[in-house]
Amino acid sequence: MAHARSRVSLVVVLLTAAFALIGLPAEPAAAAPVDDEGGTATLRKQLDVATRGFLTAQETLGKSKKRQQELTQQLAQLEKDLVVKTEVIGEVANVAYRRGRIGPVAALLNSSTPEGFIDRAAALDAVAATEDKKLRDLLDTKDEAARAKLAIDNEIRDQQKQVQVMAARKKQAETALKEAGGGEDVSGPPVGSGATAVAARFTGGSGCTIRPDPTSKQGCITPRTSHAYKQAEAADFDIFVSCYRSGGDGEHPLGQACDFGVDADDVFGGTASGAAKTYGNNLARFFVNNASRLGVKYVIWFRQIWLPSSGWKSYSGCCGPSELHTNHVHLSLIP
């Protein structure tokens, strides 16, 4: 037994020396969980499709509302112009009356269609060139106003369609969560002072183009991912970050997700409590509060998930602190 213990001790010493010679630590450094997102591949796929569909419809809706506002302002100006130009035509009619040409002018003003209006205007050689221009100007303004009204109606119909798409995607995401054992309404983490920082809006490109990932020293991450974790660091959330991870079917291999440790003394260790949990609460709220600026797909923290479509919902995972997300905040981003 003594000789056996000696051989074991010798092996340990030799292995330790070998690690030192090749620059490897004898004990492993903090590493992100292998499958920290928990749930199933089906759930992650459904959340990805549903959330991206929701965000696309939401963006389209926002653009449509902006366009509607612009058209409404344009229509208001056109209607003001119509009042002025109608008064000008009234003056033309008064002059014509005094000149004994009320008949032709009345015929112009009583035309039932724009085409008839133009045809009669061209046919009445008694109307002076300047008067004819004023009449045509009035008609053009009427046409512009009609087109603006039609465009507004089209925008409203498109908005109704996008709202329906958003509702369907919201239902898709919530159904997937419930089928995986979660999806109940929850309040989310408490709001803390550290969650009030405002992140800069992302304006860069897409694609997994930043190589290697600065956090894991391997693989790649997208410019949006890089922007998000740098914004978190700028807001003093800088304990530990791990983004790219090979393998699996989540966003990590795509460079579109990061795990944020919450306890500097026990990174990805046991369930967070005290100051570590407060840190995680604030970090999760920071991402939620800046979701539109950063392009957040979802946030998972302490058995809860935040989705742009649905807010905070319960999230099931199995079976340790990493899968339950009680020792780190998971952030997934759109491409």
Short mmCIF file of C-alpha atoms in Angstrom, two decimals:
data_model
loop_
_atom_site.label_atom_id
_atom_site.label_comp_id
_atom_site.label_asym_id
_atom_site.label_seq_id
_atom_site.Cartn_x
_atom_site.Cartn_y
_atom_site.Cartn_z
CA MET A 1 0.00 0.00 0.00
CA ALA A 2 2.87 2.36 0.83
CA HIS A 3 4.46 1.68 -2.55
CA ALA A 4 1.10 2.24 -4.27
CA ARG A 5 0.58 5.57 -2.49
CA SER A 6 4.11 6.58 -3.46
CA ARG A 7 3.43 5.78 -7.11
CA VAL A 8 0.16 7.81 -7.03
CA SER A 9 1.94 10.73 -5.36
CA LEU A 10 4.70 10.57 -7.95
CA VAL A 11 2.13 10.63 -10.78
CA VAL A 12 0.42 13.69 -9.26
CA VAL A 13 3.75 15.49 -8.92
CA LEU A 14 4.73 14.66 -12.49
CA LEU A 15 1.36 15.77 -13.89
CA THR A 16 1.51 19.02 -11.96
CA ALA A 17 5.02 19.67 -13.24
CA ALA A 18 3.94 18.87 -16.79
CA PHE A 19 1.02 21.34 -16.59
CA ALA A 20 3.42 23.99 -15.32
CA LEU A 21 5.88 23.36 -18.14
CA ILE A 22 3.27 23.74 -20.89
CA GLY A 23 1.61 26.72 -19.26
CA LEU A 24 -1.63 25.04 -18.14
CA PRO A 25 -3.13 25.51 -14.68
CA ALA A 26 -3.27 22.47 -12.44
CA GLU A 27 -6.91 23.37 -11.64
CA PRO A 28 -9.41 24.38 -14.38
CA ALA A 29 -10.36 28.06 -14.68
CA ALA A 30 -13.98 29.20 -14.60
CA ALA A 31 -15.79 27.96 -17.70
CA ALA A 32 -19.28 28.50 -19.02
CA PRO A 33 -21.73 25.59 -18.71
CA VAL A 34 -21.88 23.18 -21.62
CA ASP A 35 -25.60 23.75 -22.24
CA ASP A 36 -26.46 26.74 -20.10
CA GLU A 37 -29.64 27.69 -21.94
CA GLY A 38 -31.48 24.72 -20.49
CA GLY A 39 -34.76 23.57 -22.01
CA THR A 40 -34.68 21.62 -25.25
CA ALA A 41 -33.53 22.13 -28.82
CA THR A 42 -37.18 22.33 -29.86
CA LEU A 43 -37.88 25.07 -27.34
CA ARG A 44 -34.87 27.10 -28.41
CA LYS A 45 -35.86 26.77 -32.06
CA GLN A 46 -39.42 27.87 -31.36
CA LEU A 47 -38.25 30.84 -29.29
CA ASP A 48 -35.83 31.85 -32.04
CA VAL A 49 -38.42 31.71 -34.83
CA ALA A 50 -41.17 33.32 -32.76
CA THR A 51 -39.08 36.12 -31.33
CA ARG A 52 -37.37 37.02 -34.60
CA GLY A 53 -40.78 37.03 -36.32
CA PHE A 54 -42.20 39.23 -33.58
CA LEU A 55 -39.32 41.72 -33.76
CA THR A 56 -39.52 41.92 -37.56
CA ALA A 57 -43.25 42.66 -37.41
CA GLN A 58 -42.67 45.15 -34.60
CA GLU A 59 -40.05 46.98 -36.67
CA THR A 60 -42.34 47.02 -39.72
CA LEU A 61 -45.17 48.35 -37.57
CA GLY A 62 -42.98 51.13 -36.23
CA LYS A 63 -41.93 52.18 -39.74
CA SER A 64 -45.54 52.11 -40.91
CA LYS A 65 -46.67 54.33 -38.05
CA LYS A 66 -43.90 56.79 -38.84
CA ARG A 67 -44.91 56.81 -42.51
CA GLN A 68 -48.55 57.32 -41.55
CA GLN A 69 -47.58 60.30 -39.42
CA GLU A 70 -45.65 61.82 -42.32
CA LEU A 71 -48.56 61.26 -44.70
CA THR A 72 -51.01 62.77 -42.22
CA GLN A 73 -48.90 65.89 -41.96
CA GLN A 74 -48.67 66.04 -45.75
CA LEU A 75 -52.44 65.67 -46.09
CA ALA A 76 -53.05 68.44 -43.55
CA GLN A 77 -50.87 70.80 -45.61
CA LEU A 78 -52.60 69.78 -48.84
CA GLU A 79 -56.00 70.48 -47.32
CA LYS A 80 -54.81 73.93 -46.29
CA ASP A 81 -53.57 74.50 -49.84
CA LEU A 82 -56.94 73.39 -51.19
CA VAL A 83 -58.72 76.04 -49.12
CA VAL A 84 -56.45 78.76 -50.51
CA LYS A 85 -56.65 77.54 -54.09
CA THR A 86 -60.40 77.15 -53.95
CA GLU A 87 -60.63 80.76 -52.86
CA VAL A 88 -58.47 81.73 -55.84
CA ILE A 89 -60.82 79.88 -58.17
CA GLY A 90 -63.70 81.69 -56.50
CA GLU A 91 -62.07 84.94 -57.44
CA VAL A 92 -61.70 83.68 -61.02
CA ALA A 93 -65.43 82.93 -61.05
CA ASN A 94 -66.25 86.41 -59.77
CA VAL A 95 -64.13 88.00 -62.48
CA ALA A 96 -65.77 85.80 -65.09
CA TYR A 97 -69.19 86.81 -63.84
CA ARG A 98 -68.34 90.45 -64.18
CA ARG A 99 -67.10 89.72 -67.69
CA GLY A 100 -70.20 87.75 -68.54
CA ARG A 101 -68.49 84.32 -68.60
CA ILE A 102 -70.13 82.72 -65.60
CA GLY A 103 -71.49 79.90 -67.76
CA PRO A 104 -68.11 78.37 -68.75
CA VAL A 105 -66.62 78.81 -65.26
CA ALA A 106 -69.64 77.24 -63.64
CA ALA A 107 -69.31 74.35 -66.05
CA LEU A 108 -65.73 73.87 -64.92
CA LEU A 109 -66.55 73.97 -61.22
CA ASN A 110 -69.50 71.61 -61.56
CA SER A 111 -67.54 68.88 -63.30
CA SER A 112 -68.08 65.56 -61.52
CA THR A 113 -64.71 63.98 -62.37
CA PRO A 114 -61.12 65.20 -62.61
CA GLU A 115 -61.01 64.08 -66.25
CA GLY A 116 -64.11 66.06 -67.08
CA PHE A 117 -62.66 69.03 -65.24
CA ILE A 118 -59.49 68.97 -67.36
CA ASP A 119 -61.33 68.34 -70.61
CA ARG A 120 -63.71 71.23 -70.08
CA ALA A 121 -60.90 73.51 -68.98
CA ALA A 122 -59.00 72.76 -72.19
CA ALA A 123 -62.11 73.26 -74.30
CA LEU A 124 -63.03 76.67 -72.95
CA ASP A 125 -60.84 79.00 -74.94
CA ALA A 126 -62.43 81.94 -73.16
CA VAL A 127 -60.46 81.14 -70.02
CA ALA A 128 -57.16 82.95 -69.95
CA ALA A 129 -53.89 81.03 -69.66
CA THR A 130 -53.31 82.25 -66.12
CA GLU A 131 -56.79 81.16 -65.07
CA ASP A 132 -56.27 77.76 -66.68
CA LYS A 133 -53.05 77.27 -64.67
CA LYS A 134 -54.87 78.04 -61.45
CA LEU A 135 -57.55 75.51 -62.29
CA ARG A 136 -55.00 72.82 -63.06
CA ASP A 137 -53.10 73.63 -59.88
CA LEU A 138 -56.27 73.09 -57.88
CA LEU A 139 -56.89 69.76 -59.59
CA ASP A 140 -53.34 68.57 -58.96
CA THR A 141 -53.68 69.40 -55.28
CA LYS A 142 -56.95 67.46 -55.11
CA ASP A 143 -55.21 64.47 -56.71
CA GLU A 144 -52.30 64.66 -54.23
CA ALA A 145 -54.73 64.79 -51.32
CA ALA A 146 -56.59 61.74 -52.65
CA ARG A 147 -53.32 59.81 -53.04
CA ALA A 148 -52.25 60.76 -49.51
CA LYS A 149 -55.57 59.52 -48.11
CA LEU A 150 -55.19 56.24 -50.00
CA ALA A 151 -51.62 55.79 -48.75
CA ILE A 152 -52.75 56.40 -45.17
CA ASP A 153 -55.46 53.75 -45.56
CA ASN A 154 -52.83 51.30 -46.89
CA GLU A 155 -50.55 51.98 -43.94
CA ILE A 156 -53.37 51.38 -41.48
CA ARG A 157 -54.18 48.05 -43.14
CA ASP A 158 -50.51 47.05 -43.00
CA GLN A 159 -50.36 47.99 -39.33
CA GLN A 160 -53.36 45.80 -38.59
CA LYS A 161 -51.60 42.94 -40.36
CA GLN A 162 -48.39 43.41 -38.38
CA VAL A 163 -50.32 43.50 -35.11
CA GLN A 164 -51.87 40.15 -36.02
CA VAL A 165 -48.43 38.72 -36.84
CA MET A 166 -47.06 39.96 -33.52
CA ALA A 167 -49.97 38.37 -31.65
CA ALA A 168 -49.40 35.06 -33.45
CA ARG A 169 -45.66 35.08 -32.70
CA LYS A 170 -46.34 35.95 -29.07
CA LYS A 171 -48.68 32.98 -28.80
CA GLN A 172 -46.10 30.74 -30.50
CA ALA A 173 -43.41 31.67 -27.98
CA GLU A 174 -45.67 31.28 -24.96
CA THR A 175 -47.01 27.95 -26.19
CA ALA A 176 -43.46 26.64 -26.61
CA LEU A 177 -42.58 27.73 -23.07
CA LYS A 178 -45.66 26.05 -21.60
CA GLU A 179 -44.97 22.83 -23.48
CA ALA A 180 -41.49 22.88 -21.89
CA GLY A 181 -42.91 23.30 -18.40
CA GLY A 182 -42.71 27.10 -18.06
CA GLY A 183 -44.51 30.10 -19.49
CA GLU A 184 -46.31 31.32 -16.39
CA ASP A 185 -46.55 35.07 -15.77
CA VAL A 186 -43.90 36.31 -13.34
CA SER A 187 -42.79 39.73 -12.17
CA GLY A 188 -39.14 39.39 -13.11
CA PRO A 189 -36.22 40.39 -10.90
CA PRO A 190 -36.57 43.38 -8.56
CA VAL A 191 -35.47 46.70 -10.00
CA GLY A 192 -32.20 47.99 -8.58
CA SER A 193 -30.23 51.19 -9.06
CA GLY A 194 -27.67 49.46 -11.25
CA ALA A 195 -30.27 48.70 -13.90
CA THR A 196 -30.87 52.33 -14.87
CA ALA A 197 -27.85 52.80 -17.17
CA VAL A 198 -28.70 53.62 -20.79
CA ALA A 199 -26.83 51.68 -23.48
CA ALA A 200 -25.77 53.16 -26.78
CA ARG A 201 -27.85 51.98 -29.73
CA PHE A 202 -26.19 49.39 -31.97
CA THR A 203 -25.60 50.60 -35.53
CA GLY A 204 -23.09 48.06 -36.87
CA GLY A 205 -23.27 45.11 -39.23
CA SER A 206 -24.13 41.43 -38.90
CA GLY A 207 -22.40 38.08 -39.25
CA CYS A 208 -20.01 36.22 -36.98
CA THR A 209 -17.08 38.36 -38.07
CA ILE A 210 -15.14 39.21 -34.90
CA ARG A 211 -12.47 36.53 -34.52
CA PRO A 212 -11.58 35.24 -32.08
CA ASP A 213 -14.26 35.99 -29.51
CA PRO A 214 -12.41 38.20 -27.00
CA THR A 215 -14.14 36.51 -24.07
CA SER A 216 -13.44 32.86 -24.87
CA LYS A 217 -10.39 33.37 -27.14
CA GLN A 218 -11.92 31.08 -29.75
CA GLY A 219 -14.57 31.03 -32.45
CA CYS A 220 -16.30 34.27 -33.32
CA ILE A 221 -19.04 36.68 -32.27
CA THR A 222 -21.19 39.20 -34.12
CA PRO A 223 -20.63 42.96 -33.91
CA ARG A 224 -23.96 43.23 -32.07
CA THR A 225 -22.82 40.72 -29.45
CA SER A 226 -19.55 42.57 -29.00
CA HIS A 227 -21.44 45.85 -28.61
CA ALA A 228 -23.83 44.37 -26.03
CA TYR A 229 -21.21 42.95 -23.69
CA LYS A 230 -19.09 46.10 -23.99
CA GLN A 231 -22.10 48.21 -23.06
CA ALA A 232 -22.65 45.96 -20.05
CA GLU A 233 -19.03 46.41 -19.02
CA ALA A 234 -19.36 50.18 -19.42
CA ALA A 235 -22.30 49.99 -16.99
CA ASP A 236 -19.99 48.23 -14.45
CA PHE A 237 -21.23 44.69 -15.13
CA ASP A 238 -17.78 43.23 -15.57
CA ILE A 239 -17.37 40.17 -13.32
CA PHE A 240 -17.04 37.53 -16.03
CA VAL A 241 -18.34 37.10 -19.58
CA SER A 242 -18.24 34.09 -21.89
CA CYS A 243 -19.82 34.34 -25.35
CA TYR A 244 -18.77 31.91 -28.09
CA ARG A 245 -18.96 28.22 -27.34
CA SER A 246 -18.72 25.42 -29.88
CA GLY A 247 -21.29 22.67 -30.02
CA GLY A 248 -24.96 22.67 -29.16
CA ASP A 249 -27.82 24.26 -31.04
CA GLY A 250 -28.28 27.56 -29.21
CA GLU A 251 -26.95 30.99 -30.05
CA HIS A 252 -23.48 30.51 -28.50
CA PRO A 253 -22.03 28.65 -31.53
CA LEU A 254 -23.45 31.44 -33.72
CA GLY A 255 -21.70 34.12 -31.70
CA GLN A 256 -25.07 35.62 -30.74
CA ALA A 257 -25.16 34.87 -27.00
CA CYS A 258 -23.20 35.57 -23.84
CA ASP A 259 -23.21 34.24 -20.28
CA PHE A 260 -22.54 36.78 -17.55
CA GLY A 261 -21.25 35.47 -14.25
CA VAL A 262 -22.62 37.17 -11.16
CA ASP A 263 -20.21 36.09 -8.42
CA ALA A 264 -16.51 36.87 -8.83
CA ASP A 265 -15.62 34.36 -6.10
CA ASP A 266 -17.72 31.51 -7.50
CA VAL A 267 -18.17 32.03 -11.26
CA PHE A 268 -20.76 29.57 -12.60
CA GLY A 269 -20.78 27.87 -9.23
CA GLY A 270 -23.70 27.49 -6.87
CA THR A 271 -26.98 29.41 -6.70
CA ALA A 272 -26.38 33.13 -6.33
CA SER A 273 -27.50 34.90 -3.18
CA GLY A 274 -26.98 38.23 -1.46
CA ALA A 275 -24.85 40.69 -3.42
CA ALA A 276 -24.35 38.21 -6.28
CA LYS A 277 -28.09 37.83 -6.79
CA THR A 278 -28.60 41.61 -6.64
CA TYR A 279 -25.89 41.96 -9.28
CA GLY A 280 -27.72 39.45 -11.48
CA ASN A 281 -31.06 41.20 -10.95
CA ASN A 282 -29.58 44.52 -12.01
CA LEU A 283 -27.79 43.03 -15.00
CA ALA A 284 -30.93 41.28 -16.26
CA ARG A 285 -32.92 44.50 -15.88
CA PHE A 286 -30.18 46.43 -17.70
CA PHE A 287 -30.57 44.19 -20.76
CA VAL A 288 -34.36 44.39 -20.64
CA ASN A 289 -34.39 48.17 -20.28
CA ASN A 290 -32.05 48.47 -23.27
CA ALA A 291 -33.54 45.66 -25.34
CA SER A 292 -34.43 47.75 -28.39
CA ARG A 293 -31.05 49.53 -28.37
CA LEU A 294 -29.08 46.31 -28.16
CA GLY A 295 -31.29 43.97 -30.19
CA VAL A 296 -32.12 41.55 -27.38
CA LYS A 297 -33.82 38.31 -28.38
CA TYR A 298 -34.28 37.08 -24.83
CA VAL A 299 -32.77 37.19 -21.34
CA ILE A 300 -32.74 34.24 -18.91
CA TRP A 301 -32.08 34.66 -15.19
CA PHE A 302 -33.07 32.77 -12.06
CA ARG A 303 -35.62 30.41 -13.64
CA GLN A 304 -37.25 33.27 -15.56
CA ILE A 305 -37.07 34.39 -19.18
CA TRP A 306 -37.80 37.79 -20.70
CA LEU A 307 -39.12 37.96 -24.26
CA PRO A 308 -39.85 41.12 -26.28
CA SER A 309 -43.30 39.74 -27.07
CA SER A 310 -44.35 38.61 -23.62
CA GLY A 311 -42.23 40.16 -20.89
CA TRP A 312 -41.16 37.95 -17.99
CA LYS A 313 -42.22 34.29 -17.94
CA SER A 314 -41.21 31.32 -15.85
CA TYR A 315 -38.49 29.17 -17.43
CA SER A 316 -37.76 25.55 -16.64
CA GLY A 317 -34.36 23.97 -16.86
CA CYS A 318 -32.71 20.88 -15.47
CA CYS A 319 -31.09 20.39 -13.20
CA GLY A 320 -28.22 22.41 -11.71
CA PRO A 321 -27.65 26.14 -11.11
CA SER A 322 -26.30 26.62 -14.63
CA GLU A 323 -29.31 25.08 -16.39
CA LEU A 324 -31.67 26.87 -14.00
CA HIS A 325 -29.76 30.11 -14.62
CA THR A 326 -29.36 30.83 -10.94
CA ASN A 327 -25.61 31.46 -11.19
CA HIS A 328 -25.42 33.55 -14.36
CA VAL A 329 -27.45 35.77 -16.70
CA HIS A 330 -27.90 34.48 -20.23
CA LEU A 331 -28.28 36.99 -23.07
CA SER A 332 -29.33 36.05 -26.60
CA LEU A 333 -29.29 38.61 -29.39
CA ILE A 334 -30.68 38.90 -32.90
CA PRO A 335 -28.06 38.55 -35.69
#
